[in-house]
mmCIF file of N, CA and C in Angstrom:
data_model
loop_
_atom_site.group_PDB
_atom_site.id
_atom_site.type_symbol
_atom_site.label_atom_id
_atom_site.label_comp_id
_atom_site.label_asym_id
_atom_site.label_seq_id
_atom_site.Cartn_x
_atom_site.Cartn_y
_atom_site.Cartn_z
ATOM 1 N N UNK A 19 -64.277 194.925 -65.382
ATOM 2 C CA UNK A 19 -64.915 195.251 -64.122
ATOM 3 C C UNK A 19 -63.903 195.100 -62.999
ATOM 4 N N UNK A 20 -64.132 195.859 -61.939
ATOM 5 C CA UNK A 20 -63.287 195.755 -60.749
ATOM 6 C C UNK A 20 -63.939 194.768 -59.800
ATOM 7 N N UNK A 21 -63.167 193.811 -59.324
ATOM 8 C CA UNK A 21 -63.645 192.813 -58.375
ATOM 9 C C UNK A 21 -62.788 192.867 -57.126
ATOM 10 N N UNK A 22 -63.398 192.604 -55.991
ATOM 11 C CA UNK A 22 -62.691 192.560 -54.726
ATOM 12 C C UNK A 22 -62.327 191.110 -54.430
ATOM 13 N N UNK A 23 -61.048 190.876 -54.167
ATOM 14 C CA UNK A 23 -60.582 189.551 -53.769
ATOM 15 C C UNK A 23 -60.319 189.613 -52.272
ATOM 16 N N UNK A 24 -61.075 188.841 -51.524
ATOM 17 C CA UNK A 24 -60.915 188.791 -50.071
ATOM 18 C C UNK A 24 -60.011 187.607 -49.752
ATOM 19 N N UNK A 25 -58.893 187.884 -49.104
ATOM 20 C CA UNK A 25 -57.944 186.830 -48.757
ATOM 21 C C UNK A 25 -58.573 185.863 -47.770
ATOM 22 N N UNK A 26 -58.145 184.619 -47.851
ATOM 23 C CA UNK A 26 -58.600 183.636 -46.877
ATOM 24 C C UNK A 26 -58.023 183.995 -45.519
ATOM 25 N N UNK A 27 -58.655 183.521 -44.488
ATOM 26 C CA UNK A 27 -58.138 183.802 -43.159
ATOM 27 C C UNK A 27 -59.170 183.570 -42.083
ATOM 28 N N UNK A 28 -58.704 183.690 -40.871
ATOM 29 C CA UNK A 28 -59.595 183.543 -39.728
ATOM 30 C C UNK A 28 -60.490 184.762 -39.605
ATOM 31 N N UNK A 29 -61.685 184.552 -39.175
ATOM 32 C CA UNK A 29 -62.658 185.646 -39.092
ATOM 33 C C UNK A 29 -62.342 186.656 -37.999
ATOM 34 N N UNK A 30 -61.397 186.353 -37.127
ATOM 35 C CA UNK A 30 -61.045 187.320 -36.088
ATOM 36 C C UNK A 30 -59.761 188.078 -36.424
ATOM 37 N N UNK A 31 -59.176 187.788 -37.580
ATOM 38 C CA UNK A 31 -57.960 188.478 -38.009
ATOM 39 C C UNK A 31 -58.293 189.698 -38.855
ATOM 40 N N UNK A 32 -57.240 190.375 -39.302
ATOM 41 C CA UNK A 32 -57.417 191.549 -40.152
ATOM 42 C C UNK A 32 -57.990 191.125 -41.506
ATOM 43 N N UNK A 33 -58.934 191.892 -42.031
ATOM 44 C CA UNK A 33 -59.555 191.596 -43.314
ATOM 45 C C UNK A 33 -58.704 192.220 -44.417
ATOM 46 N N UNK A 34 -58.003 191.368 -45.174
ATOM 47 C CA UNK A 34 -57.104 191.830 -46.233
ATOM 48 C C UNK A 34 -57.702 191.494 -47.590
ATOM 49 N N UNK A 35 -57.697 192.490 -48.473
ATOM 50 C CA UNK A 35 -58.306 192.347 -49.793
ATOM 51 C C UNK A 35 -57.432 193.024 -50.844
ATOM 52 N N UNK A 36 -57.729 192.738 -52.094
ATOM 53 C CA UNK A 36 -57.127 193.503 -53.182
ATOM 54 C C UNK A 36 -58.116 193.597 -54.324
ATOM 55 N N UNK A 37 -57.911 194.587 -55.164
ATOM 56 C CA UNK A 37 -58.769 194.813 -56.323
ATOM 57 C C UNK A 37 -58.158 194.117 -57.528
ATOM 58 N N UNK A 38 -58.987 193.392 -58.250
ATOM 59 C CA UNK A 38 -58.582 192.749 -59.491
ATOM 60 C C UNK A 38 -59.454 193.328 -60.601
ATOM 61 N N UNK A 39 -58.859 193.603 -61.738
ATOM 62 C CA UNK A 39 -59.611 194.129 -62.877
ATOM 63 C C UNK A 39 -59.696 193.044 -63.932
ATOM 64 N N UNK A 40 -60.915 192.697 -64.287
ATOM 65 C CA UNK A 40 -61.160 191.640 -65.268
ATOM 66 C C UNK A 40 -62.097 192.153 -66.346
ATOM 67 N N UNK A 41 -62.020 191.532 -67.511
ATOM 68 C CA UNK A 41 -62.938 191.848 -68.596
ATOM 69 C C UNK A 41 -64.278 191.182 -68.295
ATOM 70 N N UNK A 42 -65.346 191.888 -68.549
ATOM 71 C CA UNK A 42 -66.669 191.299 -68.324
ATOM 72 C C UNK A 42 -66.884 190.111 -69.272
ATOM 73 N N UNK A 43 -66.129 190.076 -70.372
ATOM 74 C CA UNK A 43 -66.231 188.970 -71.322
ATOM 75 C C UNK A 43 -65.588 187.689 -70.807
ATOM 76 N N UNK A 44 -64.773 187.783 -69.745
ATOM 77 C CA UNK A 44 -64.092 186.609 -69.215
ATOM 78 C C UNK A 44 -65.009 185.724 -68.375
ATOM 79 N N UNK A 45 -66.172 186.217 -68.016
ATOM 80 C CA UNK A 45 -67.133 185.455 -67.213
ATOM 81 C C UNK A 45 -66.493 184.929 -65.929
ATOM 82 N N UNK A 46 -65.849 185.817 -65.203
ATOM 83 C CA UNK A 46 -65.219 185.465 -63.936
ATOM 84 C C UNK A 46 -66.317 185.123 -62.927
ATOM 85 N N UNK A 47 -66.194 183.978 -62.293
ATOM 86 C CA UNK A 47 -67.173 183.583 -61.288
ATOM 87 C C UNK A 47 -66.960 184.417 -60.031
ATOM 88 N N UNK A 48 -68.018 185.095 -59.611
ATOM 89 C CA UNK A 48 -67.930 185.939 -58.424
ATOM 90 C C UNK A 48 -69.291 186.084 -57.784
ATOM 91 N N UNK A 49 -69.280 186.445 -56.535
ATOM 92 C CA UNK A 49 -70.500 186.786 -55.815
ATOM 93 C C UNK A 49 -70.717 188.283 -55.968
ATOM 94 N N UNK A 50 -71.919 188.732 -55.677
ATOM 95 C CA UNK A 50 -72.252 190.153 -55.766
ATOM 96 C C UNK A 50 -73.000 190.558 -54.507
ATOM 97 N N UNK A 51 -72.659 191.729 -53.999
ATOM 98 C CA UNK A 51 -73.352 192.218 -52.810
ATOM 99 C C UNK A 51 -73.532 193.721 -52.927
ATOM 100 N N UNK A 52 -74.728 194.170 -52.572
ATOM 101 C CA UNK A 52 -74.990 195.598 -52.468
ATOM 102 C C UNK A 52 -74.952 195.952 -50.993
ATOM 103 N N UNK A 53 -74.490 197.107 -50.677
ATOM 104 C CA UNK A 53 -74.307 197.440 -49.258
ATOM 105 C C UNK A 53 -74.952 198.760 -48.921
ATOM 106 N N UNK A 54 -76.149 198.982 -49.383
ATOM 107 C CA UNK A 54 -76.808 200.264 -49.155
ATOM 108 C C UNK A 54 -77.762 200.200 -47.958
ATOM 109 N N UNK A 55 -77.348 199.512 -46.919
ATOM 110 C CA UNK A 55 -78.178 199.430 -45.726
ATOM 111 C C UNK A 55 -77.349 199.855 -44.518
ATOM 112 N N UNK A 56 -78.033 200.273 -43.470
ATOM 113 C CA UNK A 56 -77.327 200.631 -42.248
ATOM 114 C C UNK A 56 -76.839 202.077 -42.247
ATOM 115 N N UNK A 57 -76.179 202.421 -41.185
ATOM 116 C CA UNK A 57 -75.666 203.768 -40.959
ATOM 117 C C UNK A 57 -74.369 203.968 -41.744
ATOM 118 N N UNK A 58 -74.340 204.866 -42.742
ATOM 119 C CA UNK A 58 -73.134 205.052 -43.547
ATOM 120 C C UNK A 58 -71.974 205.681 -42.778
ATOM 121 N N UNK A 59 -72.250 206.226 -41.599
ATOM 122 C CA UNK A 59 -71.166 206.817 -40.805
ATOM 123 C C UNK A 59 -70.561 205.821 -39.811
ATOM 124 N N UNK A 60 -71.179 204.654 -39.667
ATOM 125 C CA UNK A 60 -70.664 203.603 -38.780
ATOM 126 C C UNK A 60 -69.713 202.736 -39.601
ATOM 127 N N UNK A 61 -68.419 203.048 -39.555
ATOM 128 C CA UNK A 61 -67.446 202.386 -40.427
ATOM 129 C C UNK A 61 -66.320 201.725 -39.640
ATOM 130 N N UNK A 62 -65.611 200.864 -40.341
ATOM 131 C CA UNK A 62 -64.383 200.264 -39.815
ATOM 132 C C UNK A 62 -63.453 200.010 -40.999
ATOM 133 N N UNK A 63 -62.152 199.943 -40.751
ATOM 134 C CA UNK A 63 -61.203 199.806 -41.858
ATOM 135 C C UNK A 63 -60.944 198.353 -42.250
ATOM 136 N N UNK A 64 -60.648 198.165 -43.530
ATOM 137 C CA UNK A 64 -60.085 196.927 -44.048
ATOM 138 C C UNK A 64 -58.844 197.325 -44.839
ATOM 139 N N UNK A 65 -58.044 196.365 -45.227
ATOM 140 C CA UNK A 65 -56.901 196.641 -46.101
ATOM 141 C C UNK A 65 -57.271 196.273 -47.528
ATOM 142 N N UNK A 66 -57.112 197.225 -48.438
ATOM 143 C CA UNK A 66 -57.330 196.984 -49.865
ATOM 144 C C UNK A 66 -56.062 197.411 -50.583
ATOM 145 N N UNK A 67 -55.422 196.468 -51.235
ATOM 146 C CA UNK A 67 -54.151 196.718 -51.910
ATOM 147 C C UNK A 67 -53.130 197.330 -50.945
ATOM 148 N N UNK A 68 -53.179 196.885 -49.692
ATOM 149 C CA UNK A 68 -52.220 197.331 -48.693
ATOM 150 C C UNK A 68 -52.529 198.668 -48.043
ATOM 151 N N UNK A 69 -53.634 199.297 -48.437
ATOM 152 C CA UNK A 69 -54.019 200.600 -47.888
ATOM 153 C C UNK A 69 -55.299 200.475 -47.069
ATOM 154 N N UNK A 70 -55.405 201.280 -46.035
ATOM 155 C CA UNK A 70 -56.612 201.279 -45.218
ATOM 156 C C UNK A 70 -57.778 201.859 -46.019
ATOM 157 N N UNK A 71 -58.927 201.195 -45.931
ATOM 158 C CA UNK A 71 -60.122 201.597 -46.676
ATOM 159 C C UNK A 71 -61.312 201.411 -45.745
ATOM 160 N N UNK A 72 -62.041 202.491 -45.459
ATOM 161 C CA UNK A 72 -63.192 202.401 -44.556
ATOM 162 C C UNK A 72 -64.420 201.875 -45.284
ATOM 163 N N UNK A 73 -65.070 200.898 -44.651
ATOM 164 C CA UNK A 73 -66.336 200.362 -45.148
ATOM 165 C C UNK A 73 -67.333 200.385 -43.995
ATOM 166 N N UNK A 74 -68.608 200.265 -44.314
ATOM 167 C CA UNK A 74 -69.601 200.245 -43.250
ATOM 168 C C UNK A 74 -69.435 198.982 -42.408
ATOM 169 N N UNK A 75 -69.837 199.106 -41.162
ATOM 170 C CA UNK A 75 -69.760 197.957 -40.263
ATOM 171 C C UNK A 75 -70.619 196.804 -40.786
ATOM 172 N N UNK A 76 -71.768 197.119 -41.379
ATOM 173 C CA UNK A 76 -72.616 196.064 -41.950
ATOM 174 C C UNK A 76 -71.914 195.327 -43.080
ATOM 175 N N UNK A 77 -71.226 196.047 -43.958
ATOM 176 C CA UNK A 77 -70.486 195.406 -45.038
ATOM 177 C C UNK A 77 -69.344 194.563 -44.467
ATOM 178 N N UNK A 78 -68.666 195.082 -43.462
ATOM 179 C CA UNK A 78 -67.584 194.331 -42.827
ATOM 180 C C UNK A 78 -68.116 193.004 -42.277
ATOM 181 N N UNK A 79 -69.255 193.057 -41.609
ATOM 182 C CA UNK A 79 -69.868 191.846 -41.065
ATOM 183 C C UNK A 79 -70.220 190.860 -42.179
ATOM 184 N N UNK A 80 -70.764 191.367 -43.282
ATOM 185 C CA UNK A 80 -71.118 190.497 -44.411
ATOM 186 C C UNK A 80 -69.879 189.841 -45.019
ATOM 187 N N UNK A 81 -68.817 190.628 -45.221
ATOM 188 C CA UNK A 81 -67.586 190.059 -45.788
ATOM 189 C C UNK A 81 -66.986 189.017 -44.852
ATOM 190 N N UNK A 82 -67.029 189.272 -43.567
ATOM 191 C CA UNK A 82 -66.538 188.300 -42.581
ATOM 192 C C UNK A 82 -67.329 187.009 -42.668
ATOM 193 N N UNK A 83 -68.636 187.129 -42.820
ATOM 194 C CA UNK A 83 -69.496 185.951 -42.909
ATOM 195 C C UNK A 83 -69.187 185.131 -44.171
ATOM 196 N N UNK A 84 -68.875 185.817 -45.266
ATOM 197 C CA UNK A 84 -68.594 185.143 -46.540
ATOM 198 C C UNK A 84 -67.153 184.657 -46.657
ATOM 199 N N UNK A 85 -66.258 185.219 -45.862
ATOM 200 C CA UNK A 85 -64.829 184.878 -45.945
ATOM 201 C C UNK A 85 -64.602 183.408 -45.586
ATOM 202 N N UNK A 86 -63.680 182.783 -46.301
ATOM 203 C CA UNK A 86 -63.305 181.390 -46.054
ATOM 204 C C UNK A 86 -61.945 181.333 -45.367
ATOM 205 N N UNK A 87 -61.749 180.339 -44.539
ATOM 206 C CA UNK A 87 -60.438 180.144 -43.926
ATOM 207 C C UNK A 87 -59.452 179.530 -44.908
ATOM 208 N N UNK A 88 -59.956 178.929 -46.004
ATOM 209 C CA UNK A 88 -59.105 178.177 -46.920
ATOM 210 C C UNK A 88 -58.962 178.771 -48.317
ATOM 211 N N UNK A 89 -59.972 179.483 -48.798
ATOM 212 C CA UNK A 89 -59.969 179.976 -50.175
ATOM 213 C C UNK A 89 -60.233 181.477 -50.219
ATOM 214 N N UNK A 90 -59.752 182.118 -51.278
ATOM 215 C CA UNK A 90 -60.080 183.526 -51.475
ATOM 216 C C UNK A 90 -61.531 183.644 -51.922
ATOM 217 N N UNK A 91 -62.090 184.809 -51.724
ATOM 218 C CA UNK A 91 -63.456 185.115 -52.134
ATOM 219 C C UNK A 91 -63.388 186.193 -53.195
ATOM 220 N N UNK A 92 -64.001 185.958 -54.343
ATOM 221 C CA UNK A 92 -64.086 186.965 -55.394
ATOM 222 C C UNK A 92 -65.504 187.515 -55.358
ATOM 223 N N UNK A 93 -65.600 188.838 -55.157
ATOM 224 C CA UNK A 93 -66.916 189.446 -54.962
ATOM 225 C C UNK A 93 -66.946 190.855 -55.561
ATOM 226 N N UNK A 94 -68.076 191.214 -56.127
ATOM 227 C CA UNK A 94 -68.298 192.579 -56.595
ATOM 228 C C UNK A 94 -69.109 193.272 -55.521
ATOM 229 N N UNK A 95 -68.562 194.360 -54.978
ATOM 230 C CA UNK A 95 -69.213 195.130 -53.921
ATOM 231 C C UNK A 95 -69.346 196.562 -54.420
ATOM 232 N N UNK A 96 -70.571 197.042 -54.538
ATOM 233 C CA UNK A 96 -70.784 198.366 -55.120
ATOM 234 C C UNK A 96 -69.975 199.463 -54.425
ATOM 235 N N UNK A 97 -69.901 199.446 -53.116
ATOM 236 C CA UNK A 97 -69.219 200.514 -52.368
ATOM 237 C C UNK A 97 -67.716 200.518 -52.568
ATOM 238 N N UNK A 98 -67.161 199.418 -53.052
ATOM 239 C CA UNK A 98 -65.719 199.314 -53.245
ATOM 240 C C UNK A 98 -65.356 199.260 -54.724
ATOM 241 N N UNK A 99 -66.106 198.513 -55.503
ATOM 242 C CA UNK A 99 -65.741 198.258 -56.903
ATOM 243 C C UNK A 99 -66.145 199.371 -57.860
ATOM 244 N N UNK A 100 -67.107 200.178 -57.479
ATOM 245 C CA UNK A 100 -67.469 201.350 -58.295
ATOM 246 C C UNK A 100 -66.657 202.532 -57.785
ATOM 247 N N UNK A 101 -66.077 203.270 -58.683
ATOM 248 C CA UNK A 101 -65.362 204.495 -58.292
ATOM 249 C C UNK A 101 -66.397 205.538 -57.923
ATOM 250 N N UNK A 102 -66.728 205.591 -56.639
ATOM 251 C CA UNK A 102 -67.830 206.410 -56.148
ATOM 252 C C UNK A 102 -67.676 207.902 -56.453
ATOM 253 N N UNK A 103 -66.454 208.396 -56.537
ATOM 254 C CA UNK A 103 -66.225 209.826 -56.763
ATOM 255 C C UNK A 103 -66.077 210.172 -58.238
ATOM 256 N N UNK A 104 -66.206 209.202 -59.142
ATOM 257 C CA UNK A 104 -66.028 209.424 -60.574
ATOM 258 C C UNK A 104 -67.403 209.510 -61.248
ATOM 259 N N UNK A 105 -67.828 210.713 -61.588
ATOM 260 C CA UNK A 105 -69.127 210.890 -62.229
ATOM 261 C C UNK A 105 -69.103 210.381 -63.668
#
């Protein structure tokens, strides 16, 4: 499975993340969030693997709320971890 790792940091700084691929058999501890609420055209960028990636403002707010100043956050987010364009 693809998991999003949110770097630790201050909530007013740039949101930096990367994708990690793990086996579902590894039982990686992670949080899960669905982001199918709000206006899908109201977006803002984050960095994922060093590249700009637009997410909804609601998802950005949720990730900011969950982000720690001291530890990384491992989370499965449907809008990021599922290859949306791959049928």
